[in-house]
PDB file of C-alpha atoms and ligand atoms in Angstrom:
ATOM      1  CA  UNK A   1       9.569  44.398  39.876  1.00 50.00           C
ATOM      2  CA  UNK A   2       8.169  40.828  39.462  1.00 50.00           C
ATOM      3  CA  UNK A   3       9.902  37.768  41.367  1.00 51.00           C
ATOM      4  CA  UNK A   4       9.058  33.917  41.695  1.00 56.00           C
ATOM      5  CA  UNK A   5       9.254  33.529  45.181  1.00 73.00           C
ATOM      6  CA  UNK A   6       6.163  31.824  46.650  1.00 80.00           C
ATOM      7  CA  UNK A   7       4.932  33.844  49.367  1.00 83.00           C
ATOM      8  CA  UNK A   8       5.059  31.655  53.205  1.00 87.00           C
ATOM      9  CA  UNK A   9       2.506  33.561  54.720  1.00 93.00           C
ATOM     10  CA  UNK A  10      -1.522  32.846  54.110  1.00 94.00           C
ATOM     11  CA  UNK A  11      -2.166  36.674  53.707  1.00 95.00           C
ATOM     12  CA  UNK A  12       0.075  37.567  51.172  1.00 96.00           C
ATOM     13  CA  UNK A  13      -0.784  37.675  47.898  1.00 96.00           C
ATOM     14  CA  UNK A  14       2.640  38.132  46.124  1.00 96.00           C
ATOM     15  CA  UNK A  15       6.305  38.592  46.546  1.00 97.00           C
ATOM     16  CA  UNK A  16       7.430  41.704  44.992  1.00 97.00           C
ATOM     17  CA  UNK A  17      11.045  41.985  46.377  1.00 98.00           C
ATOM     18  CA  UNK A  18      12.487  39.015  47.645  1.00 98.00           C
ATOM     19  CA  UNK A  19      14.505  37.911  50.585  1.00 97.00           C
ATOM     20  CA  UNK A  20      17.665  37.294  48.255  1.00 98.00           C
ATOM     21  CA  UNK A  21      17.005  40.510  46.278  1.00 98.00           C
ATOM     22  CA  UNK A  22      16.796  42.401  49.465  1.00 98.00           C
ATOM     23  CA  UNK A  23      19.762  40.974  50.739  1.00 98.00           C
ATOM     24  CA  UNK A  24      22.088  41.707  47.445  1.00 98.00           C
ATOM     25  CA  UNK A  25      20.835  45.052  47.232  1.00 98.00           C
ATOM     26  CA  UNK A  26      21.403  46.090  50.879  1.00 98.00           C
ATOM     27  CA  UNK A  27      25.026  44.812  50.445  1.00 98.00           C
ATOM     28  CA  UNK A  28      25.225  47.085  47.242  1.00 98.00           C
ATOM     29  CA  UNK A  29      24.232  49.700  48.884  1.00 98.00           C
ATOM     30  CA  UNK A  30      26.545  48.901  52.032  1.00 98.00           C
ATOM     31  CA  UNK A  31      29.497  49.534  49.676  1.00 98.00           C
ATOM     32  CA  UNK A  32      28.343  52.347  48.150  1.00 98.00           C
ATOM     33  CA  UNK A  33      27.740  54.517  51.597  1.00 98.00           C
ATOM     34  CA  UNK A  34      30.880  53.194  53.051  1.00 98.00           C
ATOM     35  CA  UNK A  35      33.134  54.379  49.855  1.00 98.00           C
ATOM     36  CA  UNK A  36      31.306  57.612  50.461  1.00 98.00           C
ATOM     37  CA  UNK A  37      32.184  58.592  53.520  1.00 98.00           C
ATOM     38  CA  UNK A  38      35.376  56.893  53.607  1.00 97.00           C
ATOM     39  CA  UNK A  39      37.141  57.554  56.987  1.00 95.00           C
ATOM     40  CA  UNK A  40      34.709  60.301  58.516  1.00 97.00           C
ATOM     41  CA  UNK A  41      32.802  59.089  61.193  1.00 98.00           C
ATOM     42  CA  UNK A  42      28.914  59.200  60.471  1.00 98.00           C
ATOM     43  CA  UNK A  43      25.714  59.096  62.831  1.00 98.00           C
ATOM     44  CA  UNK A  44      23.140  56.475  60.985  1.00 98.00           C
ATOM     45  CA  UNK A  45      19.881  57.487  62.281  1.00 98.00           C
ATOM     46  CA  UNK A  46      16.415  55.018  61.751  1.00 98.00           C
ATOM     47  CA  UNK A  47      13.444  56.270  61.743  1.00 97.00           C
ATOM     48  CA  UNK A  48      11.100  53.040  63.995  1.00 96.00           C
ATOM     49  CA  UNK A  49       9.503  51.059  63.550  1.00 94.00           C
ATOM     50  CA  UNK A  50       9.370  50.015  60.268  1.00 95.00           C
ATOM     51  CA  UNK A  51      13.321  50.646  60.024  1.00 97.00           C
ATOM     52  CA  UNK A  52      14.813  48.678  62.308  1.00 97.00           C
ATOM     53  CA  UNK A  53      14.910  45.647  60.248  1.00 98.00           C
ATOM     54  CA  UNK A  54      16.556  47.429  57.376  1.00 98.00           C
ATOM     55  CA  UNK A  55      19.082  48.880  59.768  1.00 98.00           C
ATOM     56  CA  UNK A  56      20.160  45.574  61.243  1.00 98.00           C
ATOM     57  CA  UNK A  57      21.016  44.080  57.700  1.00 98.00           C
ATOM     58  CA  UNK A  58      22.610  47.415  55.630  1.00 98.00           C
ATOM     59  CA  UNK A  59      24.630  47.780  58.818  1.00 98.00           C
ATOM     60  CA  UNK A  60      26.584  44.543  58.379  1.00 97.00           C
ATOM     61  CA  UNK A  61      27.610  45.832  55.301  1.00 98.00           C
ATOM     62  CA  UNK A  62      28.810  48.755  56.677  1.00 97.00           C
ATOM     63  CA  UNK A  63      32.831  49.029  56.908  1.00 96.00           C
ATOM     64  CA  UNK A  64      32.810  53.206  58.082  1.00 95.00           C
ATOM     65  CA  UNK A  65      33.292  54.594  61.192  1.00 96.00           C
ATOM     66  CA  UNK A  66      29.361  54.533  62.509  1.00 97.00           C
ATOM     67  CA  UNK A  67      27.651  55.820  65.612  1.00 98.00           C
ATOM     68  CA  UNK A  68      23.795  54.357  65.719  1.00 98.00           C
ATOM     69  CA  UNK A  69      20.813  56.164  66.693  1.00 98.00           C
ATOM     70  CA  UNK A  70      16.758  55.901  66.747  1.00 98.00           C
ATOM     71  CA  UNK A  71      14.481  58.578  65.992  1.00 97.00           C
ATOM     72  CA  UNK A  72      10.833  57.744  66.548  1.00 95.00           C
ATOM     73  CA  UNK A  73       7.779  59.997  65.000  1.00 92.00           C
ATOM     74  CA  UNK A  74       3.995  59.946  64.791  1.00 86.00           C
ATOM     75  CA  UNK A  75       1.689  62.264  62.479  1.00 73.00           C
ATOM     76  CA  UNK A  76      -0.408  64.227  64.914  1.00 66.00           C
ATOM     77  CA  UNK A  77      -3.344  62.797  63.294  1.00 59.00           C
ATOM     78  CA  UNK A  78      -5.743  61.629  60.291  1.00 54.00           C
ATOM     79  CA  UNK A  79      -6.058  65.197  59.414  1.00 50.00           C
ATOM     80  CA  UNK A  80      -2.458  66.238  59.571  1.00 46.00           C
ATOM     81  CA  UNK A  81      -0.898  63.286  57.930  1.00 53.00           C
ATOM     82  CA  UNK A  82      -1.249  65.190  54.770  1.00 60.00           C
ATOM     83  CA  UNK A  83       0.507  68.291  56.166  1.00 67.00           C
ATOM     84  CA  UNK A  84       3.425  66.045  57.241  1.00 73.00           C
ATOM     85  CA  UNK A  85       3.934  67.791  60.726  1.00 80.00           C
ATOM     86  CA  UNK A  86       5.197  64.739  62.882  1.00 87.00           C
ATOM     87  CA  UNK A  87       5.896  64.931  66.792  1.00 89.00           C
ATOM     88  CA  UNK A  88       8.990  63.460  67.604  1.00 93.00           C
ATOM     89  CA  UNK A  89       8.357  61.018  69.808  1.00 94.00           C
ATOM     90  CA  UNK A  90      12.216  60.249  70.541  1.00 97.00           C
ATOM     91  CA  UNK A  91      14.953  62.346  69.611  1.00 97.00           C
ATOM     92  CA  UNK A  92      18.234  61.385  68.514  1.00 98.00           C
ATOM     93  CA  UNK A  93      20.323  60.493  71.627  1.00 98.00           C
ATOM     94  CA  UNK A  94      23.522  62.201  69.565  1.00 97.00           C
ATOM     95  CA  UNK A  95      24.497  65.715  69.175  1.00 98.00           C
ATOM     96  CA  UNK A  96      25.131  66.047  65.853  1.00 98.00           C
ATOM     97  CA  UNK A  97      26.411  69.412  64.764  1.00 98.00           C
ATOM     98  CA  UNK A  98      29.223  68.929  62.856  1.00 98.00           C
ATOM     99  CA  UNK A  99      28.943  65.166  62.312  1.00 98.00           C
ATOM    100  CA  UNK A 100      27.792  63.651  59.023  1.00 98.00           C
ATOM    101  CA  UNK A 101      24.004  62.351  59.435  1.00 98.00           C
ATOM    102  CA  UNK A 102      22.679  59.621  57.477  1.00 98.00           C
ATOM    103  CA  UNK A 103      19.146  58.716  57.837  1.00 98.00           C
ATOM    104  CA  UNK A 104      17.637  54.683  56.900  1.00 98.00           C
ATOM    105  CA  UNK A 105      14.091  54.549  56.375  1.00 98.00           C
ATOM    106  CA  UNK A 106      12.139  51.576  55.056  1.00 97.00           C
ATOM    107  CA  UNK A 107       9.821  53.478  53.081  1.00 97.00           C
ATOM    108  CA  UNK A 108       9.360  56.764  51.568  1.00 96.00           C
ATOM    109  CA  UNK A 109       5.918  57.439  50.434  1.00 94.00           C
ATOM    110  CA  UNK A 110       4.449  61.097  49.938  1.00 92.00           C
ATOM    111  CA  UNK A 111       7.540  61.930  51.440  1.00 94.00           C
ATOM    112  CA  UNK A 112       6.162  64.758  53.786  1.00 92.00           C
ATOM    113  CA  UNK A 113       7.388  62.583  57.115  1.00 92.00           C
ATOM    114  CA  UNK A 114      11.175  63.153  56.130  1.00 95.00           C
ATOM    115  CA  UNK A 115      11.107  66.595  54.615  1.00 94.00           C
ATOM    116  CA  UNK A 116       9.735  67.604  58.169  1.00 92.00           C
ATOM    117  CA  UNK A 117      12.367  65.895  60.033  1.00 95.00           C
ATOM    118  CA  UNK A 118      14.964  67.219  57.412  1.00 96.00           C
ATOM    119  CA  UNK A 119      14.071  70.629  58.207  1.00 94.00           C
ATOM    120  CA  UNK A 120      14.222  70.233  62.169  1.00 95.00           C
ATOM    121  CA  UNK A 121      17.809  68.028  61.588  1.00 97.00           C
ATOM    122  CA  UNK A 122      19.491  70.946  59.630  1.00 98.00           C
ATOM    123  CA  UNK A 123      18.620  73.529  62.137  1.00 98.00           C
ATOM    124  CA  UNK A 124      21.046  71.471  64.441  1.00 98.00           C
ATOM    125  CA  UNK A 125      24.014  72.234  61.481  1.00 98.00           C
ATOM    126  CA  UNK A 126      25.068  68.846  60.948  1.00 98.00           C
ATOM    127  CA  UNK A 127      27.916  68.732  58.546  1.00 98.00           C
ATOM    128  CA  UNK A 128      25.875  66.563  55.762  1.00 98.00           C
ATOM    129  CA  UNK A 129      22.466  65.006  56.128  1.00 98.00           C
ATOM    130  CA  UNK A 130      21.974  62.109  53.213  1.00 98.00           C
ATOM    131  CA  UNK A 131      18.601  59.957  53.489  1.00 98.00           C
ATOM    132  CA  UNK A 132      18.840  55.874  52.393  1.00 98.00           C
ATOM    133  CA  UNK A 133      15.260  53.971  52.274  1.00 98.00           C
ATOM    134  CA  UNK A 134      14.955  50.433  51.153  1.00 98.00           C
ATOM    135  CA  UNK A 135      11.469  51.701  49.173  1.00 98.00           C
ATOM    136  CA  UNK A 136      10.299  54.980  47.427  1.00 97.00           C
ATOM    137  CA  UNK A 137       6.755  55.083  45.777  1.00 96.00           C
ATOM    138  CA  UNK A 138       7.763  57.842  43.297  1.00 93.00           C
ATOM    139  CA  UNK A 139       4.060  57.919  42.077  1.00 93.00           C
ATOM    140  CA  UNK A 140       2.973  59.261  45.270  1.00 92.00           C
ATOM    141  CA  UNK A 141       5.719  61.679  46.269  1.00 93.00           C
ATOM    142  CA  UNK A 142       4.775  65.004  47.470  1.00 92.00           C
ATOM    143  CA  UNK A 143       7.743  67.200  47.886  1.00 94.00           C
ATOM    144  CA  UNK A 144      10.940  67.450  46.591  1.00 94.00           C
ATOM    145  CA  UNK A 145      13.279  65.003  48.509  1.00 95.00           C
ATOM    146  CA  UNK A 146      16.920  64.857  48.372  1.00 95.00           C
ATOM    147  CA  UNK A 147      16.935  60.814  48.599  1.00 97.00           C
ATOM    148  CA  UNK A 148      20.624  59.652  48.075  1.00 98.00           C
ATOM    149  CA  UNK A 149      20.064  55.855  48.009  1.00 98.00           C
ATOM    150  CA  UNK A 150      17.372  54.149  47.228  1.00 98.00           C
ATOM    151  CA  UNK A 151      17.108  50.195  47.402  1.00 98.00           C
ATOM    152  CA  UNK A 152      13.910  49.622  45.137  1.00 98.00           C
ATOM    153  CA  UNK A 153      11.010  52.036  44.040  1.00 97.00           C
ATOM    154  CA  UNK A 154       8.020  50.402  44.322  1.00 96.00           C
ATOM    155  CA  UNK A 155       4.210  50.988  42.820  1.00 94.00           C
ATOM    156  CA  UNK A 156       1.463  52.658  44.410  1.00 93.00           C
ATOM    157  CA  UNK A 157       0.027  49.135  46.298  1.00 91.00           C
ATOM    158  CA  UNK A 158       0.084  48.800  49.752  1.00 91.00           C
ATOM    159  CA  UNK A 159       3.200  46.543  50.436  1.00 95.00           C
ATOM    160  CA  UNK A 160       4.528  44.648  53.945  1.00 97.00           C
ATOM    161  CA  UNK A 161       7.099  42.864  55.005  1.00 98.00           C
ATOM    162  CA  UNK A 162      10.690  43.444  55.967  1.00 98.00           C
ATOM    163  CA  UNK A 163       9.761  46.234  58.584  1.00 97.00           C
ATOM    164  CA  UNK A 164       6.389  47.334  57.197  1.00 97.00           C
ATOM    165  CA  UNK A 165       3.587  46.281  59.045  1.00 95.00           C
ATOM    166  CA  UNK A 166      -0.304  46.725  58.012  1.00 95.00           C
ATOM    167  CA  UNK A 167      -1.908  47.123  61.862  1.00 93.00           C
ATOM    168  CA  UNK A 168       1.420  45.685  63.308  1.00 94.00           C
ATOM    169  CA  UNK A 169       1.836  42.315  62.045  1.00 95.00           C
ATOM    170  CA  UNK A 170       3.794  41.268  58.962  1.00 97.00           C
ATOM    171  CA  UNK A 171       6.933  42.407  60.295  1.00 97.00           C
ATOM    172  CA  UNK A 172       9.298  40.029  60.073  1.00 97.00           C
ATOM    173  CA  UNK A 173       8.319  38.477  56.691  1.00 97.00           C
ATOM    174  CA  UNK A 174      11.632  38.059  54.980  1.00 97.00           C
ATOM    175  CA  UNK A 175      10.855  39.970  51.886  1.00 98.00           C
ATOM    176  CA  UNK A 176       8.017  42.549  50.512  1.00 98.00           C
ATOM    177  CA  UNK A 177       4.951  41.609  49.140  1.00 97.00           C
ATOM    178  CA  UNK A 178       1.126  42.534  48.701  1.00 96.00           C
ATOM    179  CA  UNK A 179      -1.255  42.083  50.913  1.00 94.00           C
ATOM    180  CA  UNK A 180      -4.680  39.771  49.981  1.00 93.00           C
ATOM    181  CA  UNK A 181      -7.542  42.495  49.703  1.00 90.00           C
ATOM    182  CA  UNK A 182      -9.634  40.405  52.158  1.00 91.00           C
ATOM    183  CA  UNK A 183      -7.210  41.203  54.689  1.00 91.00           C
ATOM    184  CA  UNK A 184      -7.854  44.732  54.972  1.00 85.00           C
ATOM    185  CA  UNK A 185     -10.904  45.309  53.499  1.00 82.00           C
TER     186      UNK A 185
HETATM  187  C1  LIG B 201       6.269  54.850  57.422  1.00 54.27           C
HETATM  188  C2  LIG B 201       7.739  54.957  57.024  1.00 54.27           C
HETATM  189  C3  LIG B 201       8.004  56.420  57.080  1.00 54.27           C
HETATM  190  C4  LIG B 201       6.672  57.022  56.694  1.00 54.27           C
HETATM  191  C5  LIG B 201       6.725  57.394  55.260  1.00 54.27           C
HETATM  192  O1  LIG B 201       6.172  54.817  58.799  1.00 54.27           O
HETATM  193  O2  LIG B 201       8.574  54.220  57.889  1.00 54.27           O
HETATM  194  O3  LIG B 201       8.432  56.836  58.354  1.00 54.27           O
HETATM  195  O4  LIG B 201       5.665  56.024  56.887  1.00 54.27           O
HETATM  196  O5  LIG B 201       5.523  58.013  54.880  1.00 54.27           O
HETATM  197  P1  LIG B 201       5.524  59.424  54.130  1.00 54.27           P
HETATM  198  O6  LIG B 201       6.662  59.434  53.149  1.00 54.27           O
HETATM  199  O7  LIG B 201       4.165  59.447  53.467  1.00 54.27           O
HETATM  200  O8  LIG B 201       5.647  60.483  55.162  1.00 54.27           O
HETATM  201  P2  LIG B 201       4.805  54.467  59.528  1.00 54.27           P
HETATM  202  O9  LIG B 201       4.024  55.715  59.765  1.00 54.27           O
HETATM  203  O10 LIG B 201       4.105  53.373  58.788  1.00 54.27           O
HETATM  204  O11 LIG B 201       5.308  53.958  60.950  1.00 54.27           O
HETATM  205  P3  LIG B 201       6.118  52.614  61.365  1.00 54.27           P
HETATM  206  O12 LIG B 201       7.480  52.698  60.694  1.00 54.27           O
HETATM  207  O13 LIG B 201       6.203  52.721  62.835  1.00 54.27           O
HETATM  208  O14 LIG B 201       5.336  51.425  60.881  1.00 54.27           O
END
């Protein structure tokens, strides 16, 4: 996905999504999840960091019945981010057997952070699990995901912005774009 937004921000080299694409999409998908679950009540669970910026915006356009949460995870190392066991670093504060789950990421890459927490959530026999993330890199997905909504799919290029950081920063650019190569290499 091209657009002609001029990036604001020295490092970036272009805009792939912009702030007004993000914005109309998030609202799509507001609509969408709401006339899904219609009057049940559902727990909408981030993964941090990199979601909490996506959360704050699709949950405007959220009319359901919603009970927020945070989950925080970390791969136990270089070595085992290709296994995709993650330590939960914070649980869910919610019990949620019984209760619909929906889960907002930012971005789904190999996809081996989610299908780990998938299997851990289901053990606690919620009555539906569904995943939303803004991004999905189908190029470099590793398992088989069951990814209700997705906002954009992006290609394989390291992207920030909008929640995604490259060593922390670039967080609160208003839309995702590519990072210079001089900047990380
Ligand atoms: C990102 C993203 C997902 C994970 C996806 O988090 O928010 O949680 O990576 O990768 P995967 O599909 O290959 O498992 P990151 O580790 O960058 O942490 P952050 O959100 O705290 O920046």
């Amino acid at each position: 996905m091209t657009s002609h937004t001029a990036p604001d921000h020295p490092d970036i080299e272009k805009v792939l999504i912009s702030q007004a694409q993000i914005q109309d999409r998030l609202a799509e998908l507001g609509a969408e999840v709401s006339s899904h679950y219609g009057d049940d009540e559902v727990v909408v669970a981030a993964v941090l960091k990199g979601a909490f910026i996506v959360l704050a915006d699709f949950s405007r356009h959220l009319s359901t019945n919603t009970v927020f949460d945070f989950m925080a995870v970390s791969s136990y190392g270089a070595s085992t981010k290709s296994s995709g066991v993650v330590r939960i670093l914070k649980d869910l504060d919610a019990e949620i057997e019984g209760r619909h789950l929906l889960i907002v990421e930012d971005i789904i890459d190999s996809g081996l952070t989610l299908s780990y927490l998938l299997k851990n959530l289901k053990t606690r026999k919620p009555a539906s699990i569904e995943i939303m993330s803004l991004l999905m890199k189908p190029e470099q997905l590793k398992v088989d995901l069951p990814v209700r909504w997705v906002g954009f799919e992006v290609p394989n290029e390291f992207v920030v912005g909008y929640g995604l950081d490259y060593a922390e920063r670039y967080r609160t650019l208003r839309y995702i774009g590519t990072l210079k190569p001089e900047v990380y290499s």
